[in-house]
Amino acid sequence: MACCLPVRRGGRYHQLLFNPLTPTAANVVVNDTTEWAYGPEYSYNVNMTYVIKSDPAEPAGTMQLMSSVKCQPKVSENSLLCRLRNSTTMMSLRKDNTSREVETEQMFEIKFNERGVESLLIEPPSRMEVVNFIRKIANQLSVGADMKRKIGMPQFMARENTSMGDCATMYRITREELAESPPEPPESPELAEDADFQLVVLPMADARPGTSLTIEKSRMGCINSPRYVDFSMGILKMGRFFSRIYVDGADRFETYTELDGKLRTESLSSRIITFKSLLRVSLESIEPAQEPLPSILYGELIDLNMNNDIPNNMID
């Protein structure tokens, strides 16, 4: 699922770069094909926030982790080879505000099948918290259902393997068309004058240019869920577990997940912590890759679920 179709239009080349993350493609402005010798590089911004309340009499605290991920498609294996950059954390607990850089640099490969993310290949050694952060990021890029079969259905149920367990998921799919946009043949996409790329939803062959797609997922009845979250161990009870994938038909791709939960800590002074987890991954740019596709020589395959064990030799 990599580049395949250059089209000359108005003195510029528009090259179609298929994106294995979701059923989308990107029409990219290409003025010099030699710049794309190593293919495209996708850049994503990642923002994870926890709002935590452990004492009803105290104000809620927040923990925020901000990072970026750069990925290159590995065409022959339907996967993305990615590098997570170092992250910045910001904490606000009571009246204390702190900010620091955290070492999260890690290479990993996301392997896809027709439903979404199939597995992750990670090179050891890695810290457990970094591995689970990568699991959450990869989960944001997984539809969890075969959209080629479901794209015409506005609503359906399916089992979904997520980082928080195996869940019964209600899918709701909506699309909006720009009424003023005239139909245009799919073989000659037109980009806005100030755009570097335009996202297209592949299964929607009858859609007009600029058609947006929203996939909403409400999860329930999750089994094999983890017994901890990033800030504490305990017995986890999940409440609302909702995700949204949005492609605006122009240059915006964003995924968002919200999880409400309660955690009973396992310490001697056991207490209930209520929290809200918010995770957002957004496409920042599509640029020519500056170097050949790297490789993971001694990687270990793992799945998305944080409750499942990973090989001991992976842990740093």
PDB file of C-alpha atoms in Angstrom:
ATOM      1  CA  MET A   1       0.000   0.000   0.000  1.00  0.00           C
ATOM      2  CA  ALA A   2       2.510   2.607  -1.077  1.00  0.00           C
ATOM      3  CA  CYS A   3       2.728   5.087  -3.908  1.00  0.00           C
ATOM      4  CA  CYS A   4       1.284   3.917  -7.127  1.00  0.00           C
ATOM      5  CA  LEU A   5      -0.289   6.537  -9.396  1.00  0.00           C
ATOM      6  CA  PRO A   6       1.365   9.772 -10.566  1.00  0.00           C
ATOM      7  CA  VAL A   7      -1.009  12.167 -12.347  1.00  0.00           C
ATOM      8  CA  ARG A   8       0.105  15.316 -14.137  1.00  0.00           C
ATOM      9  CA  ARG A   9      -2.162  18.291 -13.451  1.00  0.00           C
ATOM     10  CA  GLY A  10      -1.468  21.976 -14.101  1.00  0.00           C
ATOM     11  CA  GLY A  11       2.305  21.592 -14.373  1.00  0.00           C
ATOM     12  CA  ARG A  12       2.570  19.666 -11.094  1.00  0.00           C
ATOM     13  CA  TYR A  13       2.490  15.996 -10.252  1.00  0.00           C
ATOM     14  CA  HIS A  14      -0.012  14.563  -7.822  1.00  0.00           C
ATOM     15  CA  GLN A  15       1.204  11.233  -6.558  1.00  0.00           C
ATOM     16  CA  LEU A  16      -1.195   8.885  -4.822  1.00  0.00           C
ATOM     17  CA  LEU A  17       0.296   7.501  -1.614  1.00  0.00           C
ATOM     18  CA  PHE A  18      -1.776   4.745  -0.088  1.00  0.00           C
ATOM     19  CA  ASN A  19      -1.857   4.817   3.677  1.00  0.00           C
ATOM     20  CA  PRO A  20      -2.255   1.455   5.493  1.00  0.00           C
ATOM     21  CA  LEU A  21      -3.496   3.036   8.721  1.00  0.00           C
ATOM     22  CA  THR A  22      -7.143   3.304   7.779  1.00  0.00           C
ATOM     23  CA  PRO A  23      -9.044   3.042   4.482  1.00  0.00           C
ATOM     24  CA  THR A  24      -7.504   6.314   3.281  1.00  0.00           C
ATOM     25  CA  ALA A  25      -5.059   7.513   0.670  1.00  0.00           C
ATOM     26  CA  ALA A  26      -3.193  10.776   0.232  1.00  0.00           C
ATOM     27  CA  ASN A  27      -2.886  12.708  -3.010  1.00  0.00           C
ATOM     28  CA  VAL A  28       0.462  14.445  -2.615  1.00  0.00           C
ATOM     29  CA  VAL A  29       1.900  17.324  -4.620  1.00  0.00           C
ATOM     30  CA  VAL A  30       5.153  16.133  -6.203  1.00  0.00           C
ATOM     31  CA  ASN A  31       7.234  18.687  -8.101  1.00  0.00           C
ATOM     32  CA  ASP A  32      10.434  16.633  -8.188  1.00  0.00           C
ATOM     33  CA  THR A  33      10.049  12.847  -8.196  1.00  0.00           C
ATOM     34  CA  THR A  34      13.687  12.359  -7.156  1.00  0.00           C
ATOM     35  CA  GLU A  35      12.805  13.805  -3.747  1.00  0.00           C
ATOM     36  CA  TRP A  36      10.547  10.797  -3.175  1.00  0.00           C
ATOM     37  CA  ALA A  37      13.178   8.139  -3.883  1.00  0.00           C
ATOM     38  CA  TYR A  38      12.756   6.745  -0.356  1.00  0.00           C
ATOM     39  CA  GLY A  39       8.974   7.099  -0.344  1.00  0.00           C
ATOM     40  CA  PRO A  40       6.804   9.127   2.043  1.00  0.00           C
ATOM     41  CA  GLU A  41       7.253   9.820   5.741  1.00  0.00           C
ATOM     42  CA  TYR A  42       4.162  10.414   7.885  1.00  0.00           C
ATOM     43  CA  SER A  43       4.567  12.651  10.943  1.00  0.00           C
ATOM     44  CA  TYR A  44       2.081  12.426  13.820  1.00  0.00           C
ATOM     45  CA  ASN A  45       1.593  14.415  16.997  1.00  0.00           C
ATOM     46  CA  VAL A  46       0.632  12.408  20.090  1.00  0.00           C
ATOM     47  CA  ASN A  47      -0.992  13.844  23.209  1.00  0.00           C
ATOM     48  CA  MET A  48      -2.048  11.672  26.167  1.00  0.00           C
ATOM     49  CA  THR A  49      -3.686  13.269  29.207  1.00  0.00           C
ATOM     50  CA  TYR A  50      -4.891  11.805  32.500  1.00  0.00           C
ATOM     51  CA  VAL A  51      -7.258  13.711  34.777  1.00  0.00           C
ATOM     52  CA  ILE A  52      -6.971  12.033  38.194  1.00  0.00           C
ATOM     53  CA  LYS A  53      -8.938  12.406  41.414  1.00  0.00           C
ATOM     54  CA  SER A  54      -8.025  10.302  44.453  1.00  0.00           C
ATOM     55  CA  ASP A  55      -9.630  12.408  47.180  1.00  0.00           C
ATOM     56  CA  PRO A  56     -13.138  13.892  46.832  1.00  0.00           C
ATOM     57  CA  ALA A  57     -12.040  16.851  48.945  1.00  0.00           C
ATOM     58  CA  GLU A  58      -9.053  17.664  46.719  1.00  0.00           C
ATOM     59  CA  PRO A  59      -9.013  19.182  43.213  1.00  0.00           C
ATOM     60  CA  ALA A  60      -8.256  16.871  40.313  1.00  0.00           C
ATOM     61  CA  GLY A  61      -4.675  16.553  39.113  1.00  0.00           C
ATOM     62  CA  THR A  62      -3.504  16.194  35.525  1.00  0.00           C
ATOM     63  CA  MET A  63      -0.693  14.269  33.857  1.00  0.00           C
ATOM     64  CA  GLN A  64       0.130  14.994  30.224  1.00  0.00           C
ATOM     65  CA  LEU A  65       2.534  13.251  27.848  1.00  0.00           C
ATOM     66  CA  MET A  66       3.329  14.851  24.484  1.00  0.00           C
ATOM     67  CA  SER A  67       5.395  13.226  21.768  1.00  0.00           C
ATOM     68  CA  SER A  68       5.702  12.677  18.024  1.00  0.00           C
ATOM     69  CA  VAL A  69       5.951   9.640  15.768  1.00  0.00           C
ATOM     70  CA  LYS A  70       7.451   9.419  12.288  1.00  0.00           C
ATOM     71  CA  CYS A  71       6.541   6.452  10.067  1.00  0.00           C
ATOM     72  CA  GLN A  72       7.472   5.075   6.659  1.00  0.00           C
ATOM     73  CA  PRO A  73       5.338   2.485   4.839  1.00  0.00           C
ATOM     74  CA  LYS A  74       6.855  -0.951   4.307  1.00  0.00           C
ATOM     75  CA  VAL A  75       5.036  -1.823   1.117  1.00  0.00           C
ATOM     76  CA  SER A  76       5.862  -5.509   0.736  1.00  0.00           C
ATOM     77  CA  GLU A  77       4.600  -6.418   4.210  1.00  0.00           C
ATOM     78  CA  ASN A  78       1.630  -4.034   4.613  1.00  0.00           C
ATOM     79  CA  SER A  79       3.174  -2.364   7.629  1.00  0.00           C
ATOM     80  CA  LEU A  80       4.542   0.909   8.948  1.00  0.00           C
ATOM     81  CA  LEU A  81       8.043   1.267  10.336  1.00  0.00           C
ATOM     82  CA  CYS A  82       7.919   3.992  12.972  1.00  0.00           C
ATOM     83  CA  ARG A  83      10.089   5.826  15.459  1.00  0.00           C
ATOM     84  CA  LEU A  84       8.680   7.280  18.648  1.00  0.00           C
ATOM     85  CA  ARG A  85      10.578  10.405  19.664  1.00  0.00           C
ATOM     86  CA  ASN A  86      11.424  11.507  23.192  1.00  0.00           C
ATOM     87  CA  SER A  87       8.449  12.911  25.058  1.00  0.00           C
ATOM     88  CA  THR A  88       7.629  15.826  27.312  1.00  0.00           C
ATOM     89  CA  THR A  89       5.574  15.301  30.466  1.00  0.00           C
ATOM     90  CA  MET A  90       3.653  17.969  32.340  1.00  0.00           C
ATOM     91  CA  MET A  91       2.134  17.336  35.764  1.00  0.00           C
ATOM     92  CA  SER A  92      -0.209  19.468  37.798  1.00  0.00           C
ATOM     93  CA  LEU A  93      -0.951  17.952  41.216  1.00  0.00           C
ATOM     94  CA  ARG A  94      -2.457  20.212  43.837  1.00  0.00           C
ATOM     95  CA  LYS A  95      -0.395  23.410  43.475  1.00  0.00           C
ATOM     96  CA  ASP A  96       2.714  21.794  42.016  1.00  0.00           C
ATOM     97  CA  ASN A  97       3.420  22.155  38.290  1.00  0.00           C
ATOM     98  CA  THR A  98       6.368  20.324  36.747  1.00  0.00           C
ATOM     99  CA  SER A  99       7.625  19.681  33.231  1.00  0.00           C
ATOM    100  CA  ARG A 100      10.440  17.416  32.063  1.00  0.00           C
ATOM    101  CA  GLU A 101      11.667  15.430  29.089  1.00  0.00           C
ATOM    102  CA  VAL A 102      11.257  11.651  29.192  1.00  0.00           C
ATOM    103  CA  GLU A 103      13.336   9.183  27.202  1.00  0.00           C
ATOM    104  CA  THR A 104      10.854   7.303  25.020  1.00  0.00           C
ATOM    105  CA  GLU A 105      12.885   7.002  21.795  1.00  0.00           C
ATOM    106  CA  GLN A 106      11.958   3.640  20.286  1.00  0.00           C
ATOM    107  CA  MET A 107      11.724   2.046  16.847  1.00  0.00           C
ATOM    108  CA  PHE A 108       8.779  -0.259  16.153  1.00  0.00           C
ATOM    109  CA  GLU A 109       6.804  -1.745  13.284  1.00  0.00           C
ATOM    110  CA  ILE A 110       3.004  -1.814  13.033  1.00  0.00           C
ATOM    111  CA  LYS A 111       1.728  -4.808  11.055  1.00  0.00           C
ATOM    112  CA  PHE A 112      -1.734  -4.540   9.498  1.00  0.00           C
ATOM    113  CA  ASN A 113      -4.376  -6.926   8.241  1.00  0.00           C
ATOM    114  CA  GLU A 114      -7.821  -6.281   6.749  1.00  0.00           C
ATOM    115  CA  ARG A 115      -9.250  -5.364  10.183  1.00  0.00           C
ATOM    116  CA  GLY A 116      -6.529  -2.969  11.310  1.00  0.00           C
ATOM    117  CA  VAL A 117      -3.462  -3.551  13.477  1.00  0.00           C
ATOM    118  CA  GLU A 118      -2.509  -7.219  13.664  1.00  0.00           C
ATOM    119  CA  SER A 119       0.652  -7.013  15.800  1.00  0.00           C
ATOM    120  CA  LEU A 120       3.667  -4.928  16.765  1.00  0.00           C
ATOM    121  CA  LEU A 121       7.331  -5.691  16.190  1.00  0.00           C
ATOM    122  CA  ILE A 122       9.527  -4.027  18.815  1.00  0.00           C
ATOM    123  CA  GLU A 123      13.281  -4.236  19.167  1.00  0.00           C
ATOM    124  CA  PRO A 124      14.475  -5.076  22.701  1.00  0.00           C
ATOM    125  CA  PRO A 125      15.411  -3.959  25.215  1.00  0.00           C
ATOM    126  CA  SER A 126      12.508  -1.596  25.920  1.00  0.00           C
ATOM    127  CA  ARG A 127      10.956  -0.162  29.047  1.00  0.00           C
ATOM    128  CA  MET A 128       7.520  -1.583  29.825  1.00  0.00           C
ATOM    129  CA  GLU A 129       5.893   1.849  30.028  1.00  0.00           C
ATOM    130  CA  VAL A 130       7.252   2.742  26.571  1.00  0.00           C
ATOM    131  CA  VAL A 131       5.982  -0.547  25.092  1.00  0.00           C
ATOM    132  CA  ASN A 132       2.501   0.109  26.472  1.00  0.00           C
ATOM    133  CA  PHE A 133       2.564   3.697  25.199  1.00  0.00           C
ATOM    134  CA  ILE A 134       3.357   2.330  21.730  1.00  0.00           C
ATOM    135  CA  ARG A 135       0.499  -0.164  22.085  1.00  0.00           C
ATOM    136  CA  LYS A 136      -1.885   2.713  22.765  1.00  0.00           C
ATOM    137  CA  ILE A 137      -0.605   4.719  19.796  1.00  0.00           C
ATOM    138  CA  ALA A 138      -0.958   1.727  17.467  1.00  0.00           C
ATOM    139  CA  ASN A 139      -4.461   1.118  18.787  1.00  0.00           C
ATOM    140  CA  GLN A 140      -5.368   4.664  17.705  1.00  0.00           C
ATOM    141  CA  LEU A 141      -4.412   3.741  14.149  1.00  0.00           C
ATOM    142  CA  SER A 142      -6.522   0.576  14.065  1.00  0.00           C
ATOM    143  CA  VAL A 143     -10.083   0.530  12.744  1.00  0.00           C
ATOM    144  CA  GLY A 144     -10.727  -2.911  14.232  1.00  0.00           C
ATOM    145  CA  ALA A 145     -13.141  -4.038  11.498  1.00  0.00           C
ATOM    146  CA  ASP A 146     -12.968  -4.793   7.773  1.00  0.00           C
ATOM    147  CA  MET A 147     -14.191  -1.459   6.413  1.00  0.00           C
ATOM    148  CA  LYS A 148     -14.337  -2.677   2.822  1.00  0.00           C
ATOM    149  CA  ARG A 149     -17.263  -4.844   3.892  1.00  0.00           C
ATOM    150  CA  LYS A 150     -18.786  -2.376   6.352  1.00  0.00           C
ATOM    151  CA  ILE A 151     -18.415   1.032   4.658  1.00  0.00           C
ATOM    152  CA  GLY A 152     -22.034   1.034   3.443  1.00  0.00           C
ATOM    153  CA  MET A 153     -23.415   0.204   6.903  1.00  0.00           C
ATOM    154  CA  PRO A 154     -24.075   3.244   9.125  1.00  0.00           C
ATOM    155  CA  GLN A 155     -24.000   1.126  12.295  1.00  0.00           C
ATOM    156  CA  PHE A 156     -22.874  -2.372  13.278  1.00  0.00           C
ATOM    157  CA  MET A 157     -21.430  -4.436  16.152  1.00  0.00           C
ATOM    158  CA  ALA A 158     -18.109  -6.303  16.102  1.00  0.00           C
ATOM    159  CA  ARG A 159     -15.519  -7.707  18.492  1.00  0.00           C
ATOM    160  CA  GLU A 160     -12.419  -5.518  18.644  1.00  0.00           C
ATOM    161  CA  ASN A 161      -8.976  -6.282  20.048  1.00  0.00           C
ATOM    162  CA  THR A 162      -7.767  -3.135  21.833  1.00  0.00           C
ATOM    163  CA  SER A 163      -4.965  -2.121  24.183  1.00  0.00           C
ATOM    164  CA  MET A 164      -7.518  -2.327  27.026  1.00  0.00           C
ATOM    165  CA  GLY A 165      -8.835  -5.812  26.224  1.00  0.00           C
ATOM    166  CA  ASP A 166     -11.118  -7.630  23.808  1.00  0.00           C
ATOM    167  CA  CYS A 167     -14.283  -5.544  23.545  1.00  0.00           C
ATOM    168  CA  ALA A 168     -17.759  -5.671  22.030  1.00  0.00           C
ATOM    169  CA  THR A 169     -17.746  -2.494  19.944  1.00  0.00           C
ATOM    170  CA  MET A 170     -20.617  -0.542  18.449  1.00  0.00           C
ATOM    171  CA  TYR A 171     -19.479   1.211  15.271  1.00  0.00           C
ATOM    172  CA  ARG A 172     -21.208   4.278  13.894  1.00  0.00           C
ATOM    173  CA  ILE A 173     -20.067   5.543  10.489  1.00  0.00           C
ATOM    174  CA  THR A 174     -21.050   8.909   9.063  1.00  0.00           C
ATOM    175  CA  ARG A 175     -19.883  10.832   6.051  1.00  0.00           C
ATOM    176  CA  GLU A 176     -20.508  14.373   4.921  1.00  0.00           C
ATOM    177  CA  GLU A 177     -20.264  15.592   1.359  1.00  0.00           C
ATOM    178  CA  LEU A 178     -19.629  19.146   0.231  1.00  0.00           C
ATOM    179  CA  ALA A 179     -22.762  19.885  -1.748  1.00  0.00           C
ATOM    180  CA  GLU A 180     -21.103  22.662  -3.724  1.00  0.00           C
ATOM    181  CA  SER A 181     -18.259  20.427  -4.932  1.00  0.00           C
ATOM    182  CA  PRO A 182     -18.928  18.971  -8.391  1.00  0.00           C
ATOM    183  CA  PRO A 183     -18.230  15.273  -8.962  1.00  0.00           C
ATOM    184  CA  GLU A 184     -14.752  14.592 -10.263  1.00  0.00           C
ATOM    185  CA  PRO A 185     -13.269  11.455 -11.837  1.00  0.00           C
ATOM    186  CA  PRO A 186     -11.265   9.478  -9.259  1.00  0.00           C
ATOM    187  CA  GLU A 187      -8.300   9.155 -11.623  1.00  0.00           C
ATOM    188  CA  SER A 188      -7.644  12.910 -11.665  1.00  0.00           C
ATOM    189  CA  PRO A 189      -7.872  14.292  -8.111  1.00  0.00           C
ATOM    190  CA  GLU A 190      -7.549  18.056  -7.681  1.00  0.00           C
ATOM    191  CA  LEU A 191      -5.832  19.648  -4.703  1.00  0.00           C
ATOM    192  CA  ALA A 192      -6.492  23.050  -3.235  1.00  0.00           C
ATOM    193  CA  GLU A 193      -3.934  25.654  -4.280  1.00  0.00           C
ATOM    194  CA  ASP A 194      -2.388  25.932  -0.800  1.00  0.00           C
ATOM    195  CA  ALA A 195      -2.493  22.203   0.025  1.00  0.00           C
ATOM    196  CA  ASP A 196       0.501  19.868   0.102  1.00  0.00           C
ATOM    197  CA  PHE A 197      -1.692  16.777   0.223  1.00  0.00           C
ATOM    198  CA  GLN A 198      -5.334  15.728   0.266  1.00  0.00           C
ATOM    199  CA  LEU A 199      -6.762  12.705   2.073  1.00  0.00           C
ATOM    200  CA  VAL A 200      -9.172  10.409   0.239  1.00  0.00           C
ATOM    201  CA  VAL A 201     -11.283   7.583   1.705  1.00  0.00           C
ATOM    202  CA  LEU A 202     -10.585   4.569  -0.507  1.00  0.00           C
ATOM    203  CA  PRO A 203     -13.797   2.488  -0.140  1.00  0.00           C
ATOM    204  CA  MET A 204     -16.024   5.511  -0.895  1.00  0.00           C
ATOM    205  CA  ALA A 205     -15.628   5.346  -4.661  1.00  0.00           C
ATOM    206  CA  ASP A 206     -18.850   7.276  -5.245  1.00  0.00           C
ATOM    207  CA  ALA A 207     -17.900  10.143  -2.921  1.00  0.00           C
ATOM    208  CA  ARG A 208     -17.205  13.656  -4.142  1.00  0.00           C
ATOM    209  CA  PRO A 209     -13.844  15.310  -3.455  1.00  0.00           C
ATOM    210  CA  GLY A 210     -13.762  16.730   0.057  1.00  0.00           C
ATOM    211  CA  THR A 211     -16.058  14.080   1.545  1.00  0.00           C
ATOM    212  CA  SER A 212     -15.294  13.548   5.230  1.00  0.00           C
ATOM    213  CA  LEU A 213     -15.545  10.266   7.118  1.00  0.00           C
ATOM    214  CA  THR A 214     -16.118   9.733  10.845  1.00  0.00           C
ATOM    215  CA  ILE A 215     -15.872   6.330  12.522  1.00  0.00           C
ATOM    216  CA  GLU A 216     -17.116   6.325  16.123  1.00  0.00           C
ATOM    217  CA  LYS A 217     -16.544   3.332  18.373  1.00  0.00           C
ATOM    218  CA  SER A 218     -18.316   2.758  21.700  1.00  0.00           C
ATOM    219  CA  ARG A 219     -16.881  -0.228  23.549  1.00  0.00           C
ATOM    220  CA  MET A 220     -18.456  -2.381  26.238  1.00  0.00           C
ATOM    221  CA  GLY A 221     -18.062  -5.780  27.869  1.00  0.00           C
ATOM    222  CA  CYS A 222     -14.270  -5.772  27.544  1.00  0.00           C
ATOM    223  CA  ILE A 223     -12.566  -8.979  28.695  1.00  0.00           C
ATOM    224  CA  ASN A 224      -8.911  -9.688  29.538  1.00  0.00           C
ATOM    225  CA  SER A 225      -8.435  -6.054  30.552  1.00  0.00           C
ATOM    226  CA  PRO A 226      -5.201  -4.859  32.212  1.00  0.00           C
ATOM    227  CA  ARG A 227      -4.974  -4.549  36.000  1.00  0.00           C
ATOM    228  CA  TYR A 228      -3.136  -1.256  35.916  1.00  0.00           C
ATOM    229  CA  VAL A 229      -2.914   2.104  34.220  1.00  0.00           C
ATOM    230  CA  ASP A 230       0.126   4.278  33.623  1.00  0.00           C
ATOM    231  CA  PHE A 231       0.140   5.869  37.064  1.00  0.00           C
ATOM    232  CA  SER A 232      -0.812   2.989  39.414  1.00  0.00           C
ATOM    233  CA  MET A 233      -1.477  -0.739  39.883  1.00  0.00           C
ATOM    234  CA  GLY A 234      -4.800  -2.040  41.105  1.00  0.00           C
ATOM    235  CA  ILE A 235      -8.159  -3.453  40.096  1.00  0.00           C
ATOM    236  CA  LEU A 236      -9.430  -1.514  37.094  1.00  0.00           C
ATOM    237  CA  LYS A 237     -13.108  -0.948  36.365  1.00  0.00           C
ATOM    238  CA  MET A 238     -13.691   0.716  33.016  1.00  0.00           C
ATOM    239  CA  GLY A 239     -16.629   2.996  32.298  1.00  0.00           C
ATOM    240  CA  ARG A 240     -17.073   4.939  29.075  1.00  0.00           C
ATOM    241  CA  PHE A 241     -14.578   3.767  26.431  1.00  0.00           C
ATOM    242  CA  PHE A 242     -15.086   5.765  23.251  1.00  0.00           C
ATOM    243  CA  SER A 243     -12.978   6.406  20.135  1.00  0.00           C
ATOM    244  CA  ARG A 244     -13.333   8.517  17.017  1.00  0.00           C
ATOM    245  CA  ILE A 245     -11.413   8.392  13.731  1.00  0.00           C
ATOM    246  CA  TYR A 246     -11.909  11.443  11.537  1.00  0.00           C
ATOM    247  CA  VAL A 247     -10.774  12.109   7.957  1.00  0.00           C
ATOM    248  CA  ASP A 248     -11.951  15.488   6.680  1.00  0.00           C
ATOM    249  CA  GLY A 249     -11.433  14.907   2.956  1.00  0.00           C
ATOM    250  CA  ALA A 250      -8.752  17.603   2.854  1.00  0.00           C
ATOM    251  CA  ASP A 251      -5.604  17.312   4.964  1.00  0.00           C
ATOM    252  CA  ARG A 252      -6.827  16.391   8.445  1.00  0.00           C
ATOM    253  CA  PHE A 253      -6.553  12.902   9.928  1.00  0.00           C
ATOM    254  CA  GLU A 254      -7.152  12.553  13.651  1.00  0.00           C
ATOM    255  CA  THR A 255      -7.965   9.785  16.092  1.00  0.00           C
ATOM    256  CA  TYR A 256      -9.221  10.359  19.617  1.00  0.00           C
ATOM    257  CA  THR A 257      -9.970   8.032  22.533  1.00  0.00           C
ATOM    258  CA  GLU A 258     -11.636   8.806  25.852  1.00  0.00           C
ATOM    259  CA  LEU A 259     -11.695   6.334  28.746  1.00  0.00           C
ATOM    260  CA  ASP A 260     -13.370   6.832  32.129  1.00  0.00           C
ATOM    261  CA  GLY A 261     -12.338   4.452  34.873  1.00  0.00           C
ATOM    262  CA  LYS A 262     -11.933   3.658  38.540  1.00  0.00           C
ATOM    263  CA  LEU A 263      -8.882   1.990  40.026  1.00  0.00           C
ATOM    264  CA  ARG A 264      -8.780   0.325  43.444  1.00  0.00           C
ATOM    265  CA  THR A 265      -5.133   0.432  44.479  1.00  0.00           C
ATOM    266  CA  GLU A 266      -3.416  -2.673  45.854  1.00  0.00           C
ATOM    267  CA  SER A 267      -1.430  -0.904  48.575  1.00  0.00           C
ATOM    268  CA  LEU A 268      -2.076  -1.373  52.300  1.00  0.00           C
ATOM    269  CA  SER A 269      -3.912   1.944  52.340  1.00  0.00           C
ATOM    270  CA  SER A 270      -6.184   0.885  49.484  1.00  0.00           C
ATOM    271  CA  ARG A 271      -8.228   3.685  47.946  1.00  0.00           C
ATOM    272  CA  ILE A 272     -10.356   4.386  44.887  1.00  0.00           C
ATOM    273  CA  ILE A 273      -8.863   6.597  42.176  1.00  0.00           C
ATOM    274  CA  THR A 274     -11.209   7.946  39.528  1.00  0.00           C
ATOM    275  CA  PHE A 275      -9.666   9.088  36.272  1.00  0.00           C
ATOM    276  CA  LYS A 276     -10.301  10.137  32.705  1.00  0.00           C
ATOM    277  CA  SER A 277      -7.788   9.217  30.005  1.00  0.00           C
ATOM    278  CA  LEU A 278      -7.653  11.219  26.768  1.00  0.00           C
ATOM    279  CA  LEU A 279      -5.427  10.201  23.856  1.00  0.00           C
ATOM    280  CA  ARG A 280      -5.203  12.081  20.567  1.00  0.00           C
ATOM    281  CA  VAL A 281      -3.071  11.245  17.503  1.00  0.00           C
ATOM    282  CA  SER A 282      -3.144  13.662  14.569  1.00  0.00           C
ATOM    283  CA  LEU A 283      -1.411  13.705  11.202  1.00  0.00           C
ATOM    284  CA  GLU A 284       0.971  16.649  11.013  1.00  0.00           C
ATOM    285  CA  SER A 285       2.554  16.220   7.581  1.00  0.00           C
ATOM    286  CA  ILE A 286       3.470  13.916   4.711  1.00  0.00           C
ATOM    287  CA  GLU A 287       6.983  14.625   3.455  1.00  0.00           C
ATOM    288  CA  PRO A 288       9.614  12.826   1.370  1.00  0.00           C
ATOM    289  CA  ALA A 289      11.611  10.423   3.539  1.00  0.00           C
ATOM    290  CA  GLN A 290      15.216  11.562   3.892  1.00  0.00           C
ATOM    291  CA  GLU A 291      16.815   8.136   4.243  1.00  0.00           C
ATOM    292  CA  PRO A 292      16.180   4.522   3.214  1.00  0.00           C
ATOM    293  CA  LEU A 293      13.721   2.421   5.149  1.00  0.00           C
ATOM    294  CA  PRO A 294      15.470   1.171   8.323  1.00  0.00           C
ATOM    295  CA  SER A 295      14.979  -2.336   9.659  1.00  0.00           C
ATOM    296  CA  ILE A 296      14.417  -4.024  13.012  1.00  0.00           C
ATOM    297  CA  LEU A 297      16.911  -6.885  13.139  1.00  0.00           C
ATOM    298  CA  TYR A 298      16.035  -8.619  16.405  1.00  0.00           C
ATOM    299  CA  GLY A 299      12.438  -7.668  17.063  1.00  0.00           C
ATOM    300  CA  GLU A 300       9.793  -9.451  19.112  1.00  0.00           C
ATOM    301  CA  LEU A 301       6.152  -9.697  18.020  1.00  0.00           C
ATOM    302  CA  ILE A 302       3.526  -8.601  20.554  1.00  0.00           C
ATOM    303  CA  ASP A 303      -0.179  -7.797  20.373  1.00  0.00           C
ATOM    304  CA  LEU A 304      -2.024  -4.635  21.421  1.00  0.00           C
ATOM    305  CA  ASN A 305      -3.454  -5.799  24.755  1.00  0.00           C
ATOM    306  CA  MET A 306      -1.496  -4.368  27.696  1.00  0.00           C
ATOM    307  CA  ASN A 307      -2.664  -7.289  29.853  1.00  0.00           C
ATOM    308  CA  ASN A 308      -0.806  -9.839  27.739  1.00  0.00           C
ATOM    309  CA  ASP A 309       2.741 -10.712  28.700  1.00  0.00           C
ATOM    310  CA  ILE A 310       5.709  -9.792  26.570  1.00  0.00           C
ATOM    311  CA  PRO A 311       9.001 -11.741  26.351  1.00  0.00           C
ATOM    312  CA  ASN A 312      11.322 -11.153  29.307  1.00  0.00           C
ATOM    313  CA  ASN A 313      14.232 -10.277  27.038  1.00  0.00           C
ATOM    314  CA  MET A 314      12.309  -7.218  25.818  1.00  0.00           C
ATOM    315  CA  ILE A 315      12.272  -5.475  29.184  1.00  0.00           C
ATOM    316  CA  ASP A 316      15.067  -3.063  29.946  1.00  0.00           C
TER     317      ASP A 316
END
